[in-house]
XYZ file of C-alpha atoms in Angstrom:
563
model
C -14.053 -7.495 10.787
C -13.050 -10.607 10.196
C -9.975 -12.190 8.310
C -12.417 -14.165 6.047
C -12.168 -18.061 6.247
C -14.519 -21.082 5.085
C -16.432 -21.009 8.443
C -19.511 -19.163 8.185
C -19.645 -19.438 12.931
C -18.519 -16.812 14.519
C -14.441 -17.274 16.238
C -14.272 -14.685 18.149
C -17.188 -12.585 20.573
C -17.256 -9.359 19.312
C -17.743 -5.876 21.322
C -20.762 -4.031 18.996
C -22.815 -6.895 16.507
C -23.691 -4.013 13.300
C -24.534 -5.809 10.657
C -26.870 -8.904 11.679
C -26.768 -11.650 9.488
C -30.124 -11.986 7.124
C -31.298 -14.024 4.228
C -31.919 -12.351 1.986
C -33.916 -12.942 -1.651
C -30.823 -12.716 -3.869
C -29.531 -16.504 -1.779
C -32.378 -18.169 -3.504
C -31.873 -17.091 -7.119
C -28.723 -16.869 -10.236
C -25.969 -14.884 -9.063
C -26.709 -10.727 -9.126
C -24.067 -8.473 -10.666
C -22.626 -5.860 -8.826
C -21.108 -3.089 -9.932
C -18.656 -3.805 -6.588
C -18.209 -5.900 -3.960
C -16.098 -5.347 -0.626
C -14.956 -8.041 1.398
C -14.335 -7.095 4.592
C -16.261 -4.122 6.874
C -13.104 -3.294 9.380
C -12.379 0.341 9.045
C -10.499 0.152 5.315
C -13.928 -1.872 3.767
C -16.262 0.151 5.310
C -14.581 3.664 3.976
C -15.177 2.473 0.910
C -18.236 1.306 0.846
C -19.288 4.685 2.127
C -17.666 7.038 -0.003
C -18.739 5.062 -3.149
C -21.966 5.009 -1.826
C -22.167 8.536 -1.060
C -21.302 9.138 -4.559
C -24.523 7.112 -5.945
C -22.260 3.944 -7.263
C -24.081 0.580 -5.578
C -22.113 -1.499 -3.429
C -22.114 -4.978 -1.903
C -20.141 -4.785 1.271
C -19.063 -8.955 2.863
C -17.765 -9.695 6.309
C -17.965 -13.210 8.014
C -18.760 -11.921 11.067
C -21.419 -9.823 12.293
C -19.496 -6.891 14.414
C -16.428 -5.596 15.019
C -14.447 -7.883 17.693
C -13.267 -7.426 21.127
C -10.161 -5.787 21.776
C -8.471 -1.946 21.377
C -6.722 -2.914 18.051
C -5.573 0.394 16.427
C -5.719 2.869 18.126
C -3.753 6.105 17.140
C -6.365 7.828 13.770
C -4.693 10.697 12.752
C -5.647 14.552 11.794
C -6.059 13.084 7.608
C -7.777 10.094 8.664
C -10.189 11.962 11.098
C -10.157 14.524 8.134
C -10.791 11.940 5.390
C -13.749 10.924 7.997
C -15.641 13.560 8.803
C -16.329 13.520 4.825
C -17.868 10.826 5.238
C -19.679 11.677 8.058
C -17.362 9.742 11.224
C -15.892 12.035 11.655
C -17.430 14.146 14.255
C -18.524 11.505 16.415
C -15.371 10.775 16.407
C -13.844 13.662 17.829
C -16.740 13.843 20.306
C -15.440 10.190 21.851
C -11.949 9.769 21.003
C -8.881 11.591 23.729
C -7.406 14.082 21.983
C -3.521 13.972 22.578
C -0.331 15.915 20.817
C 2.650 15.851 23.372
C 4.554 12.799 23.450
C 7.846 11.434 25.845
C 10.417 9.670 25.091
C 12.004 7.899 28.612
C 15.586 6.165 28.755
C 15.146 4.453 31.928
C 14.628 6.758 34.417
C 15.259 9.609 32.428
C 12.968 11.903 30.236
C 14.884 12.215 26.776
C 12.675 15.573 25.470
C 9.423 16.258 24.393
C 7.715 16.703 21.351
C 4.069 18.744 19.816
C 3.336 17.172 16.857
C 0.269 19.459 15.818
C 1.906 22.647 17.013
C 0.148 25.998 15.041
C -3.756 26.356 15.311
C -6.328 27.236 12.720
C -7.488 23.460 12.296
C -10.392 21.650 12.370
C -9.225 18.144 13.614
C -6.269 17.726 16.415
C -2.762 16.233 15.288
C -4.123 12.853 16.909
C -7.140 10.731 19.553
C -6.833 7.620 20.852
C -9.758 5.895 19.940
C -10.231 1.899 20.080
C -10.780 0.749 16.649
C -14.702 -0.903 18.112
C -16.274 3.004 18.230
C -14.578 3.677 14.794
C -15.753 0.754 13.301
C -19.123 2.000 15.393
C -19.096 5.575 14.044
C -18.587 3.847 10.421
C -21.648 1.773 10.233
C -23.696 4.762 12.267
C -23.106 7.391 9.322
C -23.052 3.821 6.339
C -26.779 3.308 8.358
C -27.400 6.695 7.956
C -27.257 6.539 4.130
C -28.323 4.587 3.509
C -31.747 6.256 5.293
C -30.875 8.722 2.890
C -30.614 6.235 -0.704
C -26.940 5.840 -0.855
C -27.324 1.967 -2.572
C -24.490 0.367 0.152
C -25.843 -3.148 1.148
C -23.908 -5.358 3.859
C -24.274 -8.585 4.251
C -23.285 -10.163 7.261
C -21.566 -13.456 8.331
C -21.167 -13.951 4.070
C -18.370 -15.320 4.054
C -16.117 -15.530 0.394
C -15.284 -18.994 -0.220
C -14.647 -19.413 -3.226
C -13.593 -17.191 -6.059
C -12.567 -17.288 -10.096
C -11.191 -14.221 -12.016
C -13.479 -13.633 -15.617
C -13.116 -11.814 -18.574
C -15.748 -8.690 -17.469
C -16.299 -9.538 -14.107
C -14.902 -11.134 -10.411
C -17.723 -14.760 -9.466
C -17.968 -15.424 -6.599
C -18.975 -18.348 -3.679
C -20.069 -17.061 -0.397
C -20.975 -18.975 2.088
C -23.353 -18.290 5.241
C -25.766 -19.696 7.670
C -28.554 -20.637 4.911
C -26.356 -22.668 2.833
C -23.716 -21.774 -0.487
C -25.498 -19.257 -3.215
C -22.980 -17.301 -5.859
C -22.816 -13.509 -6.620
C -20.880 -11.507 -9.207
C -18.894 -8.438 -8.860
C -17.955 -6.612 -12.244
C -14.785 -5.605 -9.912
C -13.505 -6.657 -6.509
C -11.926 -4.874 -4.072
C -10.393 -6.696 -0.894
C -10.043 -5.074 2.922
C -10.520 -7.816 3.471
C -6.941 -7.850 6.110
C -3.779 -9.398 7.469
C -4.754 -12.804 6.325
C -6.789 -11.610 3.653
C -8.865 -15.340 1.644
C -9.115 -13.688 -1.429
C -4.944 -13.017 -1.370
C -4.979 -16.568 -0.450
C -7.563 -17.815 -3.125
C -5.293 -15.870 -5.792
C -1.578 -16.936 -5.187
C -1.050 -13.909 -4.822
C 2.643 -12.648 -1.668
C 4.336 -10.454 0.386
C 7.912 -8.656 -0.553
C 9.088 -7.906 2.727
C 10.564 -8.768 6.429
C 8.867 -10.457 9.036
C 10.793 -8.829 12.473
C 11.684 -11.416 15.197
C 9.866 -9.736 18.181
C 6.683 -10.330 20.754
C 4.554 -7.475 21.355
C 1.960 -7.961 24.344
C -0.343 -5.189 24.461
C -2.689 -4.850 27.366
C -6.037 -2.758 27.914
C -5.974 -1.781 31.163
C -9.121 -0.511 32.870
C -8.160 2.437 35.973
C -7.859 5.173 37.115
C -4.817 7.530 37.310
C -4.101 10.647 36.461
C -1.091 9.902 34.063
C -1.547 13.151 31.112
C -3.648 12.513 28.058
C 0.177 11.768 26.605
C 2.344 9.091 24.465
C 4.906 7.788 26.698
C 7.314 5.942 25.121
C 10.505 3.801 27.078
C 13.587 2.190 25.671
C 15.216 -0.365 28.087
C 12.112 0.400 30.740
C 13.023 0.526 34.671
C 9.755 -1.610 36.026
C 10.448 -5.198 36.115
C 10.221 -7.820 32.950
C 8.488 -4.390 31.186
C 11.315 -5.617 28.649
C 13.232 -3.663 25.963
C 10.715 -0.884 25.046
C 6.959 -0.172 26.739
C 4.480 2.273 25.784
C 1.629 4.053 27.195
C -1.050 5.705 25.464
C -4.702 6.669 27.274
C -7.737 5.655 25.500
C -11.903 6.687 25.956
C -13.744 4.627 29.450
C -10.578 5.020 31.574
C -9.031 2.527 29.774
C -5.773 2.907 28.906
C -3.661 1.032 26.473
C -0.109 -1.044 27.861
C 2.185 -2.179 25.466
C 5.596 -4.456 26.363
C 8.645 -5.970 23.705
C 8.806 -9.095 25.094
C 12.039 -10.149 23.456
C 10.961 -13.289 20.238
C 12.110 -16.667 21.565
C 8.495 -16.897 24.392
C 6.901 -18.933 25.660
C 3.301 -17.538 24.491
C 0.827 -19.111 26.311
C 3.044 -18.638 29.668
C 2.949 -14.539 28.624
C -0.616 -15.221 28.680
C -1.747 -16.282 32.087
C -2.808 -13.103 33.785
C -1.116 -13.373 36.401
C 2.020 -12.924 34.311
C 0.425 -9.749 32.633
C -0.186 -8.596 35.671
C 2.635 -9.126 37.142
C 4.257 -6.541 35.015
C 1.825 -3.852 35.347
C 1.644 -3.928 38.763
C 5.251 -2.721 38.246
C 4.070 -0.311 35.774
C 1.859 1.379 37.616
C 3.483 0.350 41.497
C 1.491 -1.610 44.550
C -2.344 -1.325 45.269
C -3.266 0.297 42.225
C -6.923 -0.877 41.659
C -7.436 -1.865 37.884
C -8.814 -4.634 35.596
C -7.121 -5.929 32.761
C -10.039 -5.531 29.659
C -8.287 -7.270 26.659
C -5.136 -8.910 26.485
C -3.136 -10.290 22.974
C 0.729 -10.964 21.545
C 1.652 -9.452 18.417
C 4.406 -10.231 16.092
C 4.028 -7.562 12.830
C 5.725 -7.514 9.483
C 6.973 -4.523 7.156
C 6.101 -6.567 3.180
C 3.502 -5.834 0.669
C 1.902 -6.751 -2.279
C 4.183 -6.200 -5.477
C 0.576 -4.907 -7.405
C -2.198 -3.251 -5.594
C -4.730 -4.077 -8.842
C -4.928 -7.136 -10.535
C -7.183 -6.509 -12.859
C -10.702 -6.567 -11.555
C -9.448 -7.143 -8.070
C -8.273 -4.363 -5.530
C -6.577 -5.154 -2.544
C -6.464 -2.051 0.537
C -5.449 -1.531 3.893
C -3.419 -4.492 5.538
C -4.498 -6.755 2.838
C -1.959 -4.683 0.544
C 0.699 -4.182 2.773
C 1.856 -3.998 6.622
C 3.746 -2.337 8.926
C 4.850 -2.124 12.498
C 2.065 -0.729 14.797
C 4.523 1.700 15.831
C 3.526 4.712 13.806
C 0.544 4.090 13.706
C 0.407 4.046 10.096
C -1.484 0.882 9.606
C -5.424 1.735 9.470
C -4.359 5.189 9.023
C -2.782 4.270 5.597
C -5.318 1.856 4.826
C -8.555 5.061 4.910
C -5.453 6.834 2.575
C -5.279 4.006 0.686
C -10.320 3.625 0.129
C -9.359 7.872 0.116
C -7.411 7.040 -3.080
C -8.931 4.434 -4.595
C -13.255 5.802 -4.478
C -13.573 8.495 -6.553
C -11.151 6.489 -9.457
C -13.539 2.991 -8.871
C -16.711 5.730 -9.171
C -15.559 7.356 -12.429
C -14.737 4.062 -14.134
C -17.606 2.424 -12.926
C -20.352 5.248 -14.017
C -18.134 4.561 -17.562
C -16.906 8.267 -17.481
C -13.476 7.790 -17.292
C -11.326 4.265 -19.195
C -10.579 1.353 -16.780
C -6.697 2.422 -16.869
C -7.826 4.793 -14.242
C -7.521 2.531 -11.574
C -3.935 2.187 -12.422
C -2.934 5.267 -10.645
C -4.122 3.407 -7.481
C -1.636 1.184 -7.558
C 1.325 4.045 -8.387
C -0.429 5.970 -5.260
C -0.628 4.010 -3.399
C 1.901 1.458 -3.475
C 4.381 4.287 -2.953
C 2.677 5.746 -0.374
C 3.027 2.008 1.287
C 6.388 2.091 0.378
C 7.086 5.385 2.929
C 5.358 3.592 5.419
C 7.077 0.366 5.871
C 10.692 2.433 4.684
C 9.588 4.478 8.170
C 8.558 1.308 10.071
C 11.500 -0.897 9.596
C 13.682 2.114 10.971
C 12.022 2.823 14.110
C 12.176 -1.210 14.329
C 15.483 -1.531 14.032
C 16.667 0.925 16.172
C 13.349 0.066 18.556
C 15.299 -3.897 18.848
C 19.061 -2.976 17.629
C 19.926 -6.285 15.882
C 23.813 -6.204 16.969
C 25.923 -5.588 19.620
C 27.090 -2.396 17.558
C 23.496 -1.511 16.750
C 23.026 -0.809 20.398
C 25.340 0.603 20.949
C 24.379 3.471 18.942
C 21.185 3.323 19.762
C 21.732 4.328 23.793
C 24.747 6.485 22.350
C 21.671 8.763 20.513
C 19.435 8.562 23.437
C 22.104 10.287 25.703
C 23.195 12.368 24.048
C 19.160 13.914 23.198
C 18.993 14.820 26.920
C 20.978 17.876 26.630
C 21.683 18.183 22.634
C 18.524 19.313 20.190
C 20.908 18.567 17.087
C 19.781 13.976 18.046
C 16.299 14.220 18.416
C 15.466 13.309 15.297
C 17.553 10.897 15.414
C 15.228 9.034 18.361
C 12.679 6.095 16.405
C 10.829 5.081 18.952
C 7.871 4.831 15.845
C 7.000 8.593 13.145
C 3.760 9.361 13.250
C 1.578 9.006 10.722
C 1.051 11.684 8.289
C -0.275 11.043 4.907
C 1.353 10.757 1.201
C 2.127 13.855 -1.065
C 2.284 12.125 -4.101
C 5.653 14.205 -5.631
C 5.929 13.845 -9.368
C 3.763 10.857 -10.039
C 1.703 10.844 -13.490
C -1.278 12.757 -12.010
C -0.175 14.976 -11.140
C -0.631 18.833 -13.493
C 1.058 21.486 -13.554
C 2.729 23.353 -10.671
C 3.569 27.179 -12.049
C 2.473 29.493 -8.808
C 5.667 29.450 -6.913
C 3.863 28.942 -3.826
C 4.049 27.313 0.203
C 5.557 23.694 -0.298
C 2.922 21.647 1.963
C 0.754 22.952 -0.279
C 1.767 22.083 -4.150
C 0.636 19.593 -6.410
C 0.440 16.394 -5.427
C -0.385 16.928 -1.795
C -3.383 16.701 0.661
C -5.140 20.026 1.247
C -3.834 21.462 4.413
C -7.407 22.200 6.006
C -7.851 26.891 7.578
C -10.162 28.538 9.278
C -12.409 30.066 7.255
C -14.837 33.253 8.927
C -17.046 30.774 8.652
C -15.937 27.102 9.839
C -13.357 25.379 8.237
C -11.792 24.711 4.568
C -11.728 21.237 4.194
C -15.721 21.278 5.316
C -15.793 23.178 2.082
C -14.335 20.759 0.074
C -17.215 18.262 -0.449
C -16.221 15.344 -2.922
C -16.132 16.385 -6.167
C -12.563 17.814 -7.661
C -12.808 21.940 -7.463
C -11.605 25.110 -7.775
C -10.540 26.614 -5.122
C -10.380 30.437 -6.911
C -8.386 32.681 -3.629
C -8.829 36.758 -4.504
C -9.036 36.453 -8.343
C -12.170 34.771 -10.408
C -12.777 31.050 -12.102
C -13.195 30.874 -15.426
C -15.409 29.064 -17.099
C -14.792 25.088 -17.599
C -15.998 23.431 -20.079
C -15.323 19.721 -19.701
C -16.809 16.802 -18.889
C -16.559 16.419 -15.111
C -18.078 18.798 -12.973
C -16.228 21.163 -11.044
C -17.200 22.778 -7.972
C -15.771 26.522 -7.750
C -15.148 27.705 -3.986
C -13.991 31.344 -4.181
C -12.739 32.983 -1.194
C -11.455 36.524 -0.936
C -8.628 36.516 1.877
C -10.054 40.184 2.723
C -13.407 38.344 4.239
C -12.863 34.820 4.458
C -9.710 34.783 6.248
C -9.782 36.513 9.135
C -6.746 35.222 11.229
C -4.748 34.885 8.103
C -3.817 30.844 8.679
C -5.533 30.471 4.040
C -3.017 33.012 2.759
C -0.022 31.579 4.837
C -0.874 28.545 3.710
C -2.174 28.350 0.515
C -0.725 32.121 -1.299
C 2.820 32.679 0.451
C 5.197 35.470 -1.227
C 1.752 35.410 -4.506
C -1.681 37.470 -4.318
C -3.943 35.353 -5.962
C -4.320 31.352 -6.471
C -6.664 29.027 -8.195
C -6.082 25.517 -7.101
C -7.663 22.629 -8.928
C -8.411 19.781 -6.030
C -8.928 15.937 -6.408
C -12.017 14.400 -5.144
C -9.188 12.951 -2.427
C -8.515 15.841 -1.596
C -5.323 16.373 -3.033
C -3.841 19.371 -4.806
C -3.954 17.616 -8.983
C -1.914 21.008 -9.821
C -2.178 25.014 -9.315
C -1.786 28.595 -11.212
C -1.977 32.552 -9.723
C -4.214 32.482 -12.900
C -5.128 30.633 -15.551
C -7.183 29.906 -18.225
C -10.193 27.048 -18.638
C -8.335 24.969 -22.037
C -4.988 24.972 -18.927
C -7.581 23.487 -16.697
C -9.385 21.486 -18.129
C -6.126 19.801 -19.059
C -4.989 19.876 -15.817
C -8.741 18.226 -15.132
C -7.753 15.336 -17.709
C -4.163 15.002 -16.507
C -5.790 14.411 -12.686
C -8.234 11.429 -14.369
C -5.265 9.262 -16.318
C -5.473 11.166 -19.668
C -2.955 13.043 -20.450
C -2.003 16.565 -21.837
C 1.068 18.839 -23.357
C -1.556 21.745 -22.370
C -1.807 21.793 -19.611
C 1.808 24.007 -18.656
C 4.931 22.143 -17.260
C 4.738 19.327 -15.425
C 4.692 19.722 -11.332
C 7.950 19.660 -9.702
C 9.246 17.039 -7.820
C 10.580 17.510 -4.058
C 12.419 15.215 -1.876
C 10.232 12.865 0.162
C 6.643 11.845 0.903
C 5.929 13.362 3.899
C 4.675 16.770 5.112
C 5.596 18.395 7.961
C 2.256 20.633 10.123
C 4.544 24.073 10.735
């Protein structure tokens, strides 16, 4: 997607022209009011527009280009992201195109330090990660969006529509839009900025970031070749090949494309480093003499670990890179952005439709700031391990790598990027009671864990609204205002592998789980009355309620581990 700006002309070549500019009648009319306007048709903006449109909330999506730019950029998409994309209609196409991997290997110079497996257990619809170039990821989302439009979803996407100005007014946001046919005006009840790291919307509002800029540069090379490297993540500290710098990373992508990252250091001549002969010298040293390859795309990046102080500013909300930035190590950027969209979509839908008060949107800020802080913490720690800032830090880092070759206790200290996991909203305001005493991985605040059923998988049965999951018990008859779907499963018939019992019941014989539209667990009980469930729903939509039972217990950390 485009980062926004004031120029209507294309500033980079496109991989796919997905939403060509077309003049619309609104450009010749007084400003039209839209319930939601999203700026930026990248992964986050597309996912949010799809989610809102599938729920029936009208949304206008603006982008300053007509499609997605060339180059792999984000390539590593996590299991949770694929589960979100699947609910939106794009996950299976992504899985079919992507390169599936779960094994990573860490090297120090020529020696392998250790390897890891991110998804050692079975019984999941999606793998731990796939590698898929961002242009394909966005293309599949746009294809899902077009299918949704054909079925009546109220989504409109306008390419080469550049936000040139905005004014926040009492009950709406007024936008000035530039197009190839001249300017026009748009009004939005709510504006969501998904317009990237350099967010023009953020700049127009005079808002900034808090955090660190890291003094290092990394060279990315997308290399097309036929190679017999396994489909794994290979990371080198102090790589043995000439010119690789302090670290290097090798990943396989679809279509015989390999992603190579070289750490160059801070004080570099960018133009010199981007010359093809200099890039080839590094790649040749890594791959060996005589390997036939083509350079598909190259870039140099410097990264930050920082975020906005708040993600909600009245009727303007920020998501993805517009709200927070992390290093690329750990694949936390695009993956956390998709979780922003997943968190915001159902809340904005309820508010726009007048079913819930505007203060529900404050919980988006509360929950996703916690998630951003966890991602920034992990990203900062990884970067400090990758790029020691002092002699003693370098000595410590190298000692850990030496120990990890022979001793398992040292391996968790090796940090080549803690890979993305979804946040658990422990102890936050929308959490209801946790009275089950069940497995920690499906505690209140956690995202639902998939499990194979007699027919299909559990997450396929959670369709985007509130769900009451009744395991080996009957569900009470609810009287609340919001519709709640009841999903009844009985382990003797529906749990052929035992995974459902292990992941949701533990030692309990029965359970009721209340799940939010984003598949996070809002409350759980061994048994519950209709009043208790209704009270937990009230908490989950920001209305609180002392009759919901004891609040969920706090657990340390904000991540979950696949066991």
